[in-house]
Amino acid sequence: MSGQHRDATDIAASLQGDGAAFAHLIRRYQGQVAGDLSRFTHDRLRLEELTQDVFVEAYNSLRTYRGEAPFGHWLRKITVRVGYRFLKEAGKNRARDEAVPEPASTEADPEPGPAEAAARVQGLLAKLAPRDRLVLTLMYMQGLSVAEIADRTGWSRIMVKVQAFRARQRLKRLLEKSRRIET
Amino acid sequence: MNLQDFEKLAALAQQASPGRVDVEYAVLRRLAAQRAQPATAVEPARLWSSIFAWLAGAAAVAASFGAALALQAWFSLSNPLAALLNSFVVMIP
């Protein structure tokens, strides 16, 4: 049985109230969802919480899934929505939610590992507005194209381009400012 | 750090893996708790609050119209301020 067919069977069963079928979907996609969300936060507890949020939201709107695109693709849109909500909340309570490293510390280790690099990038992006942070996270941390970002966020391609341009300008200014402080 | 350094760091960050995440049990527990919650206990409260919000809005609109009409009646038409006010009130459909 193909993956898509298995998903369709499990979705139909989940809609009938079969919890075990939805558990199959969770098992199949939790790695993908957690992987995408790890670009938004490096806090392990928050990551697990957000991953749960995605599946709860997916279950609640399962009836709206029309099966036109693969289930994993649909789930990715929910993941971005949940991630963006997290960024907005984190923006409001930055000090509480995210340990933001100081710019000086970003120069500390010239050859960091991937996890350290992710923490540093998230720390720098945390200083930006949620909208800027979202587009840069999807662009740089997930390596998505303009078309893919537009698809996942529901924005138009033009809007993604404009938003990405502005966010990059603001990031550039932020990096220059922190470099000036260091010197 | 400049933008190029940042882009290199971000490219490296793409390789980071969150490791194994297992949320199956937690999600199913949350969904069970959600189902057990009496949905009807919340809905009437929401309904009444929206009804009151609409009523308050309608009352505010009616009060502002009433105040405008009362002011119009208070001033005589010979009063220049009343004429000005009258011109505004007339504009209101």
CSV table of C-alpha atoms in Angstrom, one decimal, chain A residues 23 26-27 30 34-35 38-39 44 47-48 52-53 55-56 59-60 107 112 114 117-118 120-121 124-125 140-141 143 168 171 175 179, chain B residues 1-31 34-35:
chain,number,residue,atom,x,y,z
A,23,ALA,CA,-2.0,7.6,16.0
A,26,ILE,CA,1.1,11.0,14.2
A,27,ARG,CA,3.8,8.3,14.1
A,30,GLN,CA,5.9,13.6,13.9
A,34,ALA,CA,9.3,18.4,14.7
A,35,GLY,CA,12.0,18.9,12.0
A,38,SER,CA,13.0,22.9,15.2
A,39,ARG,CA,13.8,25.8,12.8
A,44,ARG,CA,13.2,21.0,23.4
A,47,LEU,CA,9.4,22.0,20.3
A,48,GLU,CA,7.4,19.1,21.7
A,52,GLN,CA,1.5,18.5,19.7
A,53,ASP,CA,-0.3,21.7,18.8
A,55,PHE,CA,-1.5,17.5,15.4
A,56,VAL,CA,-4.3,18.8,17.6
A,59,TYR,CA,-7.3,16.7,14.0
A,60,ASN,CA,-9.7,19.5,14.6
A,107,GLU,CA,31.6,35.4,17.2
A,112,PRO,CA,30.2,25.7,15.4
A,114,PRO,CA,24.8,22.5,13.3
A,117,ALA,CA,24.7,27.3,14.5
A,118,ALA,CA,20.9,26.9,14.7
A,120,ARG,CA,22.8,31.3,17.1
A,121,VAL,CA,20.7,32.0,14.0
A,124,LEU,CA,19.8,36.7,16.0
A,125,LEU,CA,16.4,36.3,14.3
A,140,TYR,CA,17.4,30.4,5.4
A,141,MET,CA,16.7,27.7,8.0
A,143,GLY,CA,16.0,26.6,2.5
A,168,ARG,CA,16.9,41.0,4.8
A,171,LEU,CA,18.7,41.8,9.4
A,175,LEU,CA,24.1,42.7,12.0
A,179,ARG,CA,29.3,44.7,14.7
B,1,MET,CA,29.2,39.1,11.4
B,2,ASN,CA,27.9,40.3,8.1
B,3,LEU,CA,25.0,38.9,6.0
B,4,GLN,CA,27.3,36.4,4.1
B,5,ASP,CA,28.5,35.0,7.5
B,6,PHE,CA,24.9,34.8,8.6
B,7,GLU,CA,23.9,32.9,5.5
B,8,LYS,CA,26.8,30.4,6.0
B,9,LEU,CA,25.7,29.9,9.6
B,10,ALA,CA,22.1,29.4,8.5
B,11,ALA,CA,23.2,26.8,5.9
B,12,LEU,CA,25.0,24.9,8.6
B,13,ALA,CA,22.0,25.3,10.9
B,14,GLN,CA,19.9,23.5,8.2
B,15,GLN,CA,21.8,20.3,9.0
B,16,ALA,CA,20.6,20.4,12.7
B,17,SER,CA,18.3,17.6,13.6
B,18,PRO,CA,15.8,17.8,16.5
B,19,GLY,CA,16.5,14.1,17.3
B,20,ARG,CA,13.7,11.7,18.1
B,21,VAL,CA,10.4,13.4,19.1
B,22,ASP,CA,7.5,11.2,20.3
B,23,VAL,CA,4.2,13.1,20.9
B,24,GLU,CA,1.8,10.3,20.0
B,25,TYR,CA,0.6,9.7,23.6
B,26,ALA,CA,0.5,13.4,24.5
B,27,VAL,CA,-1.6,14.3,21.5
B,28,LEU,CA,-4.1,11.4,22.0
B,29,ARG,CA,-4.4,12.4,25.6
B,30,ARG,CA,-5.1,16.0,24.7
B,31,LEU,CA,-7.7,15.0,22.1
B,34,GLN,CA,-10.9,17.9,24.4
B,35,ARG,CA,-13.6,15.4,23.7
